[in-house]
Amino acid sequence: MITSIVVIIAILGGAGVGYYIRRNHVYKGLATARNAADKIKDDNQVKIDDTKRKLESKSKASAEQYRKEEEGELNAQVKENQSRTVRVDHREKSLETSIARLDKSEAALATKKNNNGLLVENLKKARNDVVKLEEQRRQVIHERGELTEDQAKQLVLASLEADLKRDFDTTVKENNDLVTLNAAKQAQNLMIEAVQSGPIDVPRDHIERSVIIPDAGMRAKIAGKDDQRLRLIETLTGVDLIFDPENPETLIISTNDPVRREITRNSINDLLAIKQVNNGVIENEVNQTQQDVLDELRKTGEMTVSHLHLGWVHPDLMKTVGRLKFRTSYGQNVLEHSVEVAELSAVMAAELGLDVRMAKRAGLFHDIGKAIDREVAGTHVELGVKLTEAYDEDPIVINSIASHHGDVEPDNPYAVLVAVADGMSGARPGARSESVEEYINRLKSLEKIANEHPGVKDSYAIQAGREIRIMVDPKKVDDAGSDELTNEVKDQIEDELTYPGKIKVTTIRQLQAVQYVGGKPKNNKKKKAG
């Protein structure tokens, strides 16, 4: 029992001691927590004070910046208001000036209106006076001539008609005189404008009439044994092939047909590139080249028509246009010449307000007859007219072809333009030129004609063949004979040669008579030792 009591007392004592210890520990923890909370509170208060001071400083700076911005904006608005005030003042002054001008104009218009009213009144009065005078005139004529009123009216009308006709004739004559006076100048300006705005001059390729074969082996390959292959090519192409006696390297293609010449030249050039040449190869090559050239003619015609924007043209006529590519006239390529004439005619037609496409069409076809004049008898004008009539071309085109050389009178302005453009294209500097071969042959022909006449010592073709100077023996040809010789050479050149422009023929006869007084001068030259 006592033991139980002791145990209970011990337990109660331990519990009390433990409670005491626990309480002391809790009190210490609370004190520590209270101290920490006070420290945190103090630190937070410091931070709050710092933040407060920073915010106050920042607020002051922001307020100052805002105050400055507001002041700047207010100053800008003040300046803008001042500028607007100035502009408003200027506008008010401008409006006042405009109102003053309007008032002045209104007053002037009112004055003019009044003047016009007076003029109208005067005009009405004048008309009434005219009517009264006419009435009086009819009455006087009626009274003096014992005419009826209708007869008097007819007499007055006849008189007025005569006056009007006289005035009309005078005006027409003045206009005709003015047009006649300025026509040459205006035509010259129109042609200059056409040349400046027309086609661009480009270097022209001369049509080759020979083939150069420098290698003897190649010449033998083309000619064959006894020139049999040359004869075969001649049979297939319809040309004559001759090696130049003075220059064996040159194979001359002799024919008047430019298409055959081109086929032959291309065939020979292709055969030169083939290793083995025989009759079969020659026939195949000539046939293929012939087809290629014909295709090229068609393509050239199509490209020319397309370039000039002529619209629809008959396919056969386009192929005929392509044939002009290999045709020359005084060294000028006929196709390029025809295109130039078309473009020059178009420029002049545009200046005159005419149909540009019709002018181009007439200009392109004006020399179409030259494409077939080597095959068909007749002049190129006659052949061109027949050809375009066969393909139902416009009568304007046909008349332009027929009249461009003056064979018939032009019946439309396009024909006149084509004739003018034809002359401009052919006569301008550099339009017509010759190949070196043609140039040399022409010079030789001129000198040969001069040297054939008796009494001629020598002759010289100068200035690119535009002048021939003939030196005669003064003992055989007198002054009258010199004149006669000059005329004979001139006539022979006109009959036998084809030449562009003019050729001047000059005969020079110089006689020098020399005699010595006191004997002839001695020759002081020493003889060389033998």
PDB file of N, CA, C and O in Angstrom, residues 27 34 101 128 160 164 166 190 205 212 240 267 334 338 349 416 457 507 519:
ATOM      1  N   TYR A  27       8.320  28.837 -22.484  1.00  0.00           N
ATOM      2  CA  TYR A  27       8.495  30.271 -22.271  1.00  0.00           C
ATOM      3  C   TYR A  27       9.723  30.806 -22.990  1.00  0.00           C
ATOM      4  O   TYR A  27       9.710  31.887 -23.577  1.00  0.00           O
ATOM      5  N   ARG A  34       9.361  35.920 -29.897  1.00  0.00           N
ATOM      6  CA  ARG A  34       8.961  37.319 -29.778  1.00  0.00           C
ATOM      7  C   ARG A  34      10.108  38.231 -30.195  1.00  0.00           C
ATOM      8  O   ARG A  34       9.912  39.234 -30.871  1.00  0.00           O
ATOM      9  N   ARG A 101     -10.796  91.125-106.515  1.00  0.00           N
ATOM     10  CA  ARG A 101     -10.643  90.787-107.933  1.00  0.00           C
ATOM     11  C   ARG A 101     -11.977  90.361-108.528  1.00  0.00           C
ATOM     12  O   ARG A 101     -12.317  90.705-109.666  1.00  0.00           O
ATOM     13  N   ASN A 128     -31.550  95.300-139.611  1.00  0.00           N
ATOM     14  CA  ASN A 128     -32.796  95.931-140.052  1.00  0.00           C
ATOM     15  C   ASN A 128     -32.546  96.929-141.175  1.00  0.00           C
ATOM     16  O   ASN A 128     -33.307  97.005-142.147  1.00  0.00           O
ATOM     17  N   LEU A 160     -25.559  88.816-155.276  1.00  0.00           N
ATOM     18  CA  LEU A 160     -24.906  88.271-154.082  1.00  0.00           C
ATOM     19  C   LEU A 160     -24.078  87.036-154.414  1.00  0.00           C
ATOM     20  O   LEU A 160     -22.971  86.852-153.898  1.00  0.00           O
ATOM     21  N   LEU A 164     -20.138  86.530-153.665  1.00  0.00           N
ATOM     22  CA  LEU A 164     -19.619  85.398-152.897  1.00  0.00           C
ATOM     23  C   LEU A 164     -18.638  84.570-153.716  1.00  0.00           C
ATOM     24  O   LEU A 164     -17.604  84.111-153.208  1.00  0.00           O
ATOM     25  N   ARG A 166     -16.774  85.609-156.139  1.00  0.00           N
ATOM     26  CA  ARG A 166     -15.534  86.373-156.259  1.00  0.00           C
ATOM     27  C   ARG A 166     -14.714  86.258-154.982  1.00  0.00           C
ATOM     28  O   ARG A 166     -13.493  86.036-155.036  1.00  0.00           O
ATOM     29  N   LEU A 190       9.076  66.842-144.203  1.00  0.00           N
ATOM     30  CA  LEU A 190       8.444  65.540-144.052  1.00  0.00           C
ATOM     31  C   LEU A 190       9.429  64.424-144.399  1.00  0.00           C
ATOM     32  O   LEU A 190       9.508  63.411-143.701  1.00  0.00           O
ATOM     33  N   ASP A 205      25.338  42.644-146.349  1.00  0.00           N
ATOM     34  CA  ASP A 205      26.134  41.554-146.883  1.00  0.00           C
ATOM     35  C   ASP A 205      25.969  41.502-148.389  1.00  0.00           C
ATOM     36  O   ASP A 205      24.842  41.460-148.900  1.00  0.00           O
ATOM     37  N   ILE A 212      35.564  30.473-153.226  1.00  0.00           N
ATOM     38  CA  ILE A 212      37.020  30.414-153.132  1.00  0.00           C
ATOM     39  C   ILE A 212      37.413  29.005-152.680  1.00  0.00           C
ATOM     40  O   ILE A 212      36.992  28.539-151.618  1.00  0.00           O
ATOM     41  N   ASP A 240      26.400  28.094-164.932  1.00  0.00           N
ATOM     42  CA  ASP A 240      27.697  27.811-165.551  1.00  0.00           C
ATOM     43  C   ASP A 240      28.779  28.005-164.495  1.00  0.00           C
ATOM     44  O   ASP A 240      28.798  29.031-163.784  1.00  0.00           O
ATOM     45  N   SER A 267      25.619  24.452-152.196  1.00  0.00           N
ATOM     46  CA  SER A 267      25.905  23.052-152.509  1.00  0.00           C
ATOM     47  C   SER A 267      27.399  22.813-152.593  1.00  0.00           C
ATOM     48  O   SER A 267      27.925  21.821-152.053  1.00  0.00           O
ATOM     49  N   VAL A 334      17.546  44.059-152.671  1.00  0.00           N
ATOM     50  CA  VAL A 334      16.193  44.512-153.013  1.00  0.00           C
ATOM     51  C   VAL A 334      15.231  44.299-151.844  1.00  0.00           C
ATOM     52  O   VAL A 334      14.331  45.121-151.620  1.00  0.00           O
ATOM     53  N   SER A 338      13.199  47.206-150.147  1.00  0.00           N
ATOM     54  CA  SER A 338      11.731  47.207-150.085  1.00  0.00           C
ATOM     55  C   SER A 338      11.248  47.458-148.665  1.00  0.00           C
ATOM     56  O   SER A 338      10.257  48.181-148.448  1.00  0.00           O
ATOM     57  N   ALA A 349       3.186  58.546-144.166  1.00  0.00           N
ATOM     58  CA  ALA A 349       1.734  58.377-144.104  1.00  0.00           C
ATOM     59  C   ALA A 349       1.193  58.747-142.729  1.00  0.00           C
ATOM     60  O   ALA A 349       0.128  59.361-142.610  1.00  0.00           O
ATOM     61  N   VAL A 416       2.230  58.171-154.495  1.00  0.00           N
ATOM     62  CA  VAL A 416       3.204  59.263-154.462  1.00  0.00           C
ATOM     63  C   VAL A 416       4.207  59.036-153.339  1.00  0.00           C
ATOM     64  O   VAL A 416       5.423  59.214-153.517  1.00  0.00           O
ATOM     65  N   LYS A 457      46.384  57.341-175.491  1.00  0.00           N
ATOM     66  CA  LYS A 457      47.648  56.840-174.937  1.00  0.00           C
ATOM     67  C   LYS A 457      47.397  56.017-173.673  1.00  0.00           C
ATOM     68  O   LYS A 457      47.989  54.955-173.492  1.00  0.00           O
ATOM     69  N   THR A 507      38.657  64.182-171.177  1.00  0.00           N
ATOM     70  CA  THR A 507      39.732  63.917-172.143  1.00  0.00           C
ATOM     71  C   THR A 507      40.790  65.012-172.002  1.00  0.00           C
ATOM     72  O   THR A 507      40.467  66.213-172.030  1.00  0.00           O
ATOM     73  N   GLY A 519      72.272  74.567-178.768  1.00  0.00           N
ATOM     74  CA  GLY A 519      72.522  73.126-178.770  1.00  0.00           C
ATOM     75  C   GLY A 519      71.961  72.437-177.550  1.00  0.00           C
ATOM     76  O   GLY A 519      71.649  73.060-176.526  1.00  0.00           O
TER      77      GLY A 519
END
